[in-house]
Every structure is written in structure tokens, then in C-alpha cells.
Coordinates of C-alpha atoms in Angstrom, one line a residue:
I1 CA 83.5 52.0 89.3
V2 CA 82.1 51.9 85.8
A3 CA 79.5 49.2 85.1
Q4 CA 77.0 48.4 82.3
V5 CA 73.3 47.9 82.9
R6 CA 72.4 44.4 81.5
E7 CA 68.8 44.1 82.7
V8 CA 66.1 46.3 84.3
S9 CA 62.9 45.0 86.0
D10 CA 60.3 46.5 88.2
H11 CA 60.8 46.0 91.9
P12 CA 58.2 43.5 93.1
N13 CA 57.4 45.4 96.3
A14 CA 57.8 49.1 95.4
D15 CA 56.3 51.3 92.7
K16 CA 59.2 53.7 92.4
L17 CA 62.1 51.3 92.3
Y18 CA 63.9 49.3 89.6
V19 CA 66.0 46.1 90.1
L20 CA 69.0 46.5 87.9
K21 CA 71.5 43.7 86.9
V22 CA 74.9 45.3 86.1
D23 CA 78.2 44.0 84.7
T24 CA 81.2 45.3 86.6
G25 CA 83.7 43.6 84.2
S26 CA 84.5 40.9 86.8
E27 CA 81.0 40.0 88.1
E28 CA 77.3 40.7 87.9
K29 CA 75.7 42.7 90.7
Q30 CA 72.2 43.7 91.5
L31 CA 71.3 47.3 92.3
I32 CA 68.0 48.7 93.6
A33 CA 67.5 52.2 92.3
G34 CA 64.7 54.8 92.8
I35 CA 64.8 56.1 89.2
K36 CA 61.6 54.6 87.8
A37 CA 60.0 58.1 87.4
F38 CA 62.8 59.3 85.3
Y39 CA 63.9 56.4 83.0
A40 CA 62.1 53.7 81.1
P41 CA 63.9 50.3 81.2
D42 CA 65.0 50.5 77.5
E43 CA 66.8 53.8 78.3
L44 CA 68.9 52.1 80.8
V45 CA 69.8 48.7 79.3
G46 CA 73.2 48.9 77.7
K47 CA 74.0 52.2 79.5
R48 CA 77.4 52.5 81.2
I49 CA 76.9 54.0 84.7
V50 CA 79.0 55.1 87.6
M51 CA 78.3 53.1 90.8
I52 CA 79.6 52.7 94.3
N53 CA 80.8 49.1 94.5
N54 CA 82.3 48.7 98.0
L55 CA 79.2 48.9 100.1
E56 CA 77.9 46.1 102.2
P57 CA 74.8 44.6 100.6
A58 CA 71.5 46.1 101.8
T59 CA 68.0 44.6 101.6
I60 CA 65.6 47.2 100.2
R61 CA 61.9 46.1 100.4
G62 CA 62.9 42.5 100.3
E63 CA 65.4 42.7 97.4
E64 CA 69.2 42.8 97.9
S65 CA 71.2 45.8 96.6
Q66 CA 74.9 45.2 96.1
G67 CA 75.9 48.7 95.4
M68 CA 74.6 52.2 94.6
L69 CA 74.0 53.8 91.2
L70 CA 75.1 57.5 91.2
A71 CA 72.8 60.2 89.9
A72 CA 72.4 64.0 90.1
S73 CA 69.1 65.7 90.6
D74 CA 67.6 69.2 90.7
E75 CA 64.2 70.7 90.3
E76 CA 64.2 69.7 86.7
G77 CA 64.7 66.0 87.3
L78 CA 67.4 63.4 87.7
G79 CA 70.3 62.2 85.5
V80 CA 72.3 59.0 86.0
L81 CA 76.1 59.7 86.0
T82 CA 77.9 58.1 83.0
P83 CA 81.4 58.3 81.7
D84 CA 81.8 60.6 78.7
K85 CA 84.3 58.3 77.0
Q86 CA 84.3 54.6 76.5
V87 CA 86.2 53.1 79.4
K88 CA 86.6 49.5 80.4
L89 CA 84.0 48.0 82.8
G90 CA 85.3 48.0 86.3
S91 CA 87.4 51.2 85.8
S92 CA 87.9 53.2 88.9
V93 CA 86.2 56.6 89.3
K94 CA 88.6 59.2 90.7

């Protein structure tokens, strides 16, 4: 689904992870993402992202993750997947 990043903080128990609070249009979820080496928090706040929403929650180094942010990577780095048009939060990805 499409979600919007509302808040980004450092993971308290991991140097390479962020804790993200995202708005799915119907609820707020927390995601743990290993993208700290590629994005500053201010580059993420307000960004619409594509996430997997139907996963069972997982505990990652003591913090709960309620979904998975999608990104593409290669030898040049990493890019978070985003919709190229303004779509409603919670929109399905097909």
C-alpha cells in the first residue's frame, strides 16, 4: 500500500536502522528500516512510500515492525520506492 512517513528516529539498539512512524490512511504503523546509510531523517519525513502492510509484526532488535518499506538497491546505493503521482494513502499497489 501507499503510506506517508510522519516521523523518523534512530533505532535505540542498532546503528544502521531507523524507526519510522507511517500513516496508512486508516492507521499509524511502525516500521523498522535499514536505510540509515542512505537517507537523512528530513529526507524521509513527508515522503509517500510503498510498503507491505499484511505482514505479521516482527520484533527487530527490541522494536516492533508492523510492515516493510520497499526499496531497490544496486552498487550505486538504495532508493525507496514511491508512487510517481499523488494517490490516496492506503491505495493498493498492483
